[in-house]
Short mmCIF file of C-alpha atoms in Angstrom, two decimals:
data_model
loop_
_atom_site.label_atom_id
_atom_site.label_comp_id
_atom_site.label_asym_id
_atom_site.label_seq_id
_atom_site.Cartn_x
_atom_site.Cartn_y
_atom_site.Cartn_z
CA UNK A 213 -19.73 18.17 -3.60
CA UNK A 214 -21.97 19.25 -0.62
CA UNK A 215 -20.82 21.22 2.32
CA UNK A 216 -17.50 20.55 3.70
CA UNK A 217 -16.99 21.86 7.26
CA UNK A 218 -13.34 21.18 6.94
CA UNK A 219 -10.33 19.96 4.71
CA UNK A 220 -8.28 17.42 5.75
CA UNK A 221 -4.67 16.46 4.52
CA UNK A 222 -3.68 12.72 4.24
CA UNK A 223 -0.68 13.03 2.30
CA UNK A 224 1.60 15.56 1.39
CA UNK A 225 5.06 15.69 -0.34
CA UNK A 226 6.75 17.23 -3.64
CA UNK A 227 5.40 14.46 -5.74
CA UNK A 228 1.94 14.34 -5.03
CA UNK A 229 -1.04 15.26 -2.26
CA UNK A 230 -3.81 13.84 -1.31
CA UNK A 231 -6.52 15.95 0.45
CA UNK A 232 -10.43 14.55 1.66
CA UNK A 233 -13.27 17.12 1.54
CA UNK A 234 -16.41 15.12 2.79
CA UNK A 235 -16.74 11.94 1.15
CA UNK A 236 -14.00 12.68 -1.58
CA UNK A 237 -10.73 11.86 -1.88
CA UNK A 238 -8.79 14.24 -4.36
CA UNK A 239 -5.72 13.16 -5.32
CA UNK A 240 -3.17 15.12 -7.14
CA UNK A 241 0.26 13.36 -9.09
CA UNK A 242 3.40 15.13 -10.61
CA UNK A 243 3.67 11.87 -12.28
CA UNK A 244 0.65 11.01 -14.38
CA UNK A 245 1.98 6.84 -14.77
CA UNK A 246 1.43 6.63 -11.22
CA UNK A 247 -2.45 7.54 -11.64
CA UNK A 248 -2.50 5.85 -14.69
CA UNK A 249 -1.79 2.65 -13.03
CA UNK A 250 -3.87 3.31 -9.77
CA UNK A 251 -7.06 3.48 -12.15
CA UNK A 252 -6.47 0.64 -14.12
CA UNK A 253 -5.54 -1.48 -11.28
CA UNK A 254 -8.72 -0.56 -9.22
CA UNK A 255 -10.62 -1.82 -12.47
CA UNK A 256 -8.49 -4.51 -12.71
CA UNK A 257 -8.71 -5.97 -9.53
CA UNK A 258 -11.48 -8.73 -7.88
CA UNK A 259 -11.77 -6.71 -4.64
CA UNK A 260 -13.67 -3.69 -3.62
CA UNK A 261 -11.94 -0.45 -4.59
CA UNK A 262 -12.87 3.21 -4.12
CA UNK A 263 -15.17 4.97 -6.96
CA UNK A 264 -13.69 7.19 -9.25
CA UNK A 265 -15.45 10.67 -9.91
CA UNK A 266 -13.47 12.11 -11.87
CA UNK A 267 -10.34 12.42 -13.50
CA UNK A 268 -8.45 15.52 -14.82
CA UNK A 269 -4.87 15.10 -14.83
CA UNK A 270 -3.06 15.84 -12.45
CA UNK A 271 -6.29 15.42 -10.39
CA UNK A 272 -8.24 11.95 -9.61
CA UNK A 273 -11.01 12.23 -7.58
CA UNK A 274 -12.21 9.50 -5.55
CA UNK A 275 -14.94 8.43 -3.06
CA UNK A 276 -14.12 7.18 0.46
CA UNK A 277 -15.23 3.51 1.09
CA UNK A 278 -17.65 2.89 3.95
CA UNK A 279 -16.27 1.33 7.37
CA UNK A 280 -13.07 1.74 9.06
CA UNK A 281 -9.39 0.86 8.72
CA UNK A 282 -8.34 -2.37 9.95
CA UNK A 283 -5.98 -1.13 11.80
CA UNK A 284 -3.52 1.53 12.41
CA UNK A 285 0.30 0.93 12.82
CA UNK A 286 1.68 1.29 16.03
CA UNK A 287 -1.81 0.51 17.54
CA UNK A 288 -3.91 -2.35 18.48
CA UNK A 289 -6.28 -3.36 15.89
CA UNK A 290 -10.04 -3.44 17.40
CA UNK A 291 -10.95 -5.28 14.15
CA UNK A 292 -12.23 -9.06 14.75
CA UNK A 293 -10.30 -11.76 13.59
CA UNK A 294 -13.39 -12.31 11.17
CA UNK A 295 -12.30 -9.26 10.01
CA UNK A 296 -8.61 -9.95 9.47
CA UNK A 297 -9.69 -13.26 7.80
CA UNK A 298 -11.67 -11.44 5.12
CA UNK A 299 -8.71 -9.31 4.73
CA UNK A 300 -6.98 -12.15 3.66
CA UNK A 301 -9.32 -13.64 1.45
CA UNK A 302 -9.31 -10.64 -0.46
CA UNK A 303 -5.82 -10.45 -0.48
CA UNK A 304 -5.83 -14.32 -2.12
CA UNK A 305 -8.30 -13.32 -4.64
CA UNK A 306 -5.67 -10.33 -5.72
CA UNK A 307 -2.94 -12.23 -6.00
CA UNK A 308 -5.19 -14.84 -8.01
CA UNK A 309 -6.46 -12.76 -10.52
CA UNK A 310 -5.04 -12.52 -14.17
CA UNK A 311 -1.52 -10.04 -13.97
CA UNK A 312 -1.56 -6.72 -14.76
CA UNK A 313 -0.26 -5.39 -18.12
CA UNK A 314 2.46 -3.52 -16.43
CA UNK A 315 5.72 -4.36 -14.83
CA UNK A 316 6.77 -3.94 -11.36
CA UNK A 317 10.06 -3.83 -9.34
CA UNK A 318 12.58 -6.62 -9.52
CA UNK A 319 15.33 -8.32 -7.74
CA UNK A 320 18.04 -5.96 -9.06
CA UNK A 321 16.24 -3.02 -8.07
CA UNK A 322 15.00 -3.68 -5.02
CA UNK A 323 18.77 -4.82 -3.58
CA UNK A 324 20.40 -1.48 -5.09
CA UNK A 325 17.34 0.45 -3.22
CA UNK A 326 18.09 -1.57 0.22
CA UNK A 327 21.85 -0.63 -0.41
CA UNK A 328 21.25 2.80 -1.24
CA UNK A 329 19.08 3.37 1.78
CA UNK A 330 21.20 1.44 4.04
CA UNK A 331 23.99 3.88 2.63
CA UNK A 332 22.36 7.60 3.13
CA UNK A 333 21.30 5.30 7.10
CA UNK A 334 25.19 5.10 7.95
CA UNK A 335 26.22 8.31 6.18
CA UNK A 336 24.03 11.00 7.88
CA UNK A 337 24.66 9.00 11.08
CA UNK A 338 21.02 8.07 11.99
CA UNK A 339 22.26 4.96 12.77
CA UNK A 340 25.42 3.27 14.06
CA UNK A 341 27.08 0.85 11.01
CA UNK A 342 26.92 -1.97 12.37
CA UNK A 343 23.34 -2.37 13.26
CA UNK A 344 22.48 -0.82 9.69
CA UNK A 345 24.77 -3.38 8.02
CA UNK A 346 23.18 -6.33 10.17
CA UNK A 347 19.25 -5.26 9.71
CA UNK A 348 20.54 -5.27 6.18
CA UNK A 349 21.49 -8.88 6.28
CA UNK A 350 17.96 -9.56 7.34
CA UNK A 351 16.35 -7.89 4.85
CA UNK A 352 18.24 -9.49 1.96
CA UNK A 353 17.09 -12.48 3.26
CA UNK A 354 13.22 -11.52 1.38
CA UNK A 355 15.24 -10.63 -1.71
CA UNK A 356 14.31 -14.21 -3.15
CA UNK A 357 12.74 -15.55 -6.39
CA UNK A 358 9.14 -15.07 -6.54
CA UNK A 359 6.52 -16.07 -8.82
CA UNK A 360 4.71 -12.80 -9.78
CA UNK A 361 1.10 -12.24 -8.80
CA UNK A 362 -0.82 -8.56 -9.37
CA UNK A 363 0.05 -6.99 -5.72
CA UNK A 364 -1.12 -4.21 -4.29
CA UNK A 365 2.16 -3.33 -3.20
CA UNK A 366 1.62 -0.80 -0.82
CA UNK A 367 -0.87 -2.60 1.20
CA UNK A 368 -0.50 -1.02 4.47
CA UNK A 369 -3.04 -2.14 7.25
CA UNK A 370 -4.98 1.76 6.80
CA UNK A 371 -5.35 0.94 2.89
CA UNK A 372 -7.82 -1.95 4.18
CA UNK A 373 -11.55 -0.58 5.41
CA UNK A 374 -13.89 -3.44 7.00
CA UNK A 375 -17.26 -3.04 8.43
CA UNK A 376 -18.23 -5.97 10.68
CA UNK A 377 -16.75 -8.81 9.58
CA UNK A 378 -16.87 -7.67 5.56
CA UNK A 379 -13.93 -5.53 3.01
CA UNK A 380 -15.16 -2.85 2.09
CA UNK A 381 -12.67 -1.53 0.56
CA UNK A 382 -8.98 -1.20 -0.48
CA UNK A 383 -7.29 2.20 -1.47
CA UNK A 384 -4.09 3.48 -2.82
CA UNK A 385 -3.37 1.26 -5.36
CA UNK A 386 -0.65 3.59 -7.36
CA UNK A 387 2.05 1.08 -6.26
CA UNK A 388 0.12 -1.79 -8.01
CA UNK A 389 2.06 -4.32 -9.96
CA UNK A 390 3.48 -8.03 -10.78
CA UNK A 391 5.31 -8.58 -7.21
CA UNK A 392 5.90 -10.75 -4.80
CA UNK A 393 2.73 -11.92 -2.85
CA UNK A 394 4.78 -12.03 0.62
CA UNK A 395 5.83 -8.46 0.43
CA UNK A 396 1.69 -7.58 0.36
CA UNK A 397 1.55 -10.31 3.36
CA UNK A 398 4.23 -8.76 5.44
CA UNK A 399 2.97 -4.59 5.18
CA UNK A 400 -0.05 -5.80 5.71
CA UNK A 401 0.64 -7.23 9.17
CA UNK A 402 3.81 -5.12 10.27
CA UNK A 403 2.74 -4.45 13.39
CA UNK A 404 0.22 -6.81 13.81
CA UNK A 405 2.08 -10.58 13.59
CA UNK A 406 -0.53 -11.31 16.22
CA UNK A 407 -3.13 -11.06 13.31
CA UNK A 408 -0.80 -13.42 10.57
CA UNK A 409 -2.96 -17.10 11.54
CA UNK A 410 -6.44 -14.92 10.93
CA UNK A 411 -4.97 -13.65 7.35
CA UNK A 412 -3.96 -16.73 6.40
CA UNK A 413 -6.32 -19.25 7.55
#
């Protein structure tokens, strides 16, 4: 690694860390599956994915993609619809390719995760009851039957790095799995619904 002026944290809880020095990514797990499954997927998948350096568990070091994020949440995307349309494609070509070895979350789970959350919402107070319980409504409305795909699964709109018009890369894949392709199609565009025709054109 060449000179690094200055350290920079992306990530940071009891679980796991992820710091950039330069042009590398080092990423550090408490739980080794979850690395285990962000390599694999990353060689797994039909779409451009960060380079691993190295790996020394707990450790995986990676190197940043070229370009910039598609967007950030909260903020207007200055990517070109071009852009968001490539974003898609890439997306389709994901949930195209052959499934993953591994399992991922299913109905069960996911509706005793809403309920819990929902729960800890209405018990600390954050949130009056009733508009917890009726956001809940909503959101059981996505807990469907799916045909599983590989997803990314965590494929927020700052995972996805264009330059121009072109992917350059996706990142953060230790979320990877069989899942529903609408869940990838709805992070991806929280925040930007005025981007959804451009994805899926």
């Amino acid at each position: 690694m060449r000179h690094v002026e200055r350290v920079e944290v992306v990530l940071a809880n009891n679980d796991r860390v992820t710091v950039r020095a330069g042009d590398v990514f080092l990423k550090i797990d408490a739980d080794k599956t979850r690395t285990d499954v962000e390599v694999e997927a990353m060689t797994l998948a039909p779409v451009p994915t960060p380079k691993v350096l190295w790996r020394n568990p707990p450790a995986l070091a990676l190197a940043a993609v070229p370009g910039s994020v598609l967007g950030r949440l909260g903020e207007p995307s200055t990517a070109s619809p071009a852009a968001w349309a490539a974003a898609g494609a890439a997306i389709r070509a994901l949930h195209d390719a052959p499934l993953p070895p591994w399992p991922g979350k299913g109905l069960d789970e996911l509706a005793s995760r809403l309920e819990s959350e929902c729960d800890w919402l209405v018990a600390n107070e954050v949130l009056p009851g009733d508009t917890v319980r009726r956001n809940q409504q909503l959101a059981e409305r996505a807990l469907r039957r799916w045909t599983p795909v590989f997803t990314h699964g965590d494929l927020h709109v700052e995972h996805v790095f264009v330059d121009g018009d072109k992917v350059t890369g996706i990142i953060d894949w230790s979320e990877a799995s069989l899942g529903d392709p609408l869940f990838d199609l709805a992070t991806l565009t929280l925040g930007h619904e005025d981007h959804l025709d451009d994805v899926i054109a």
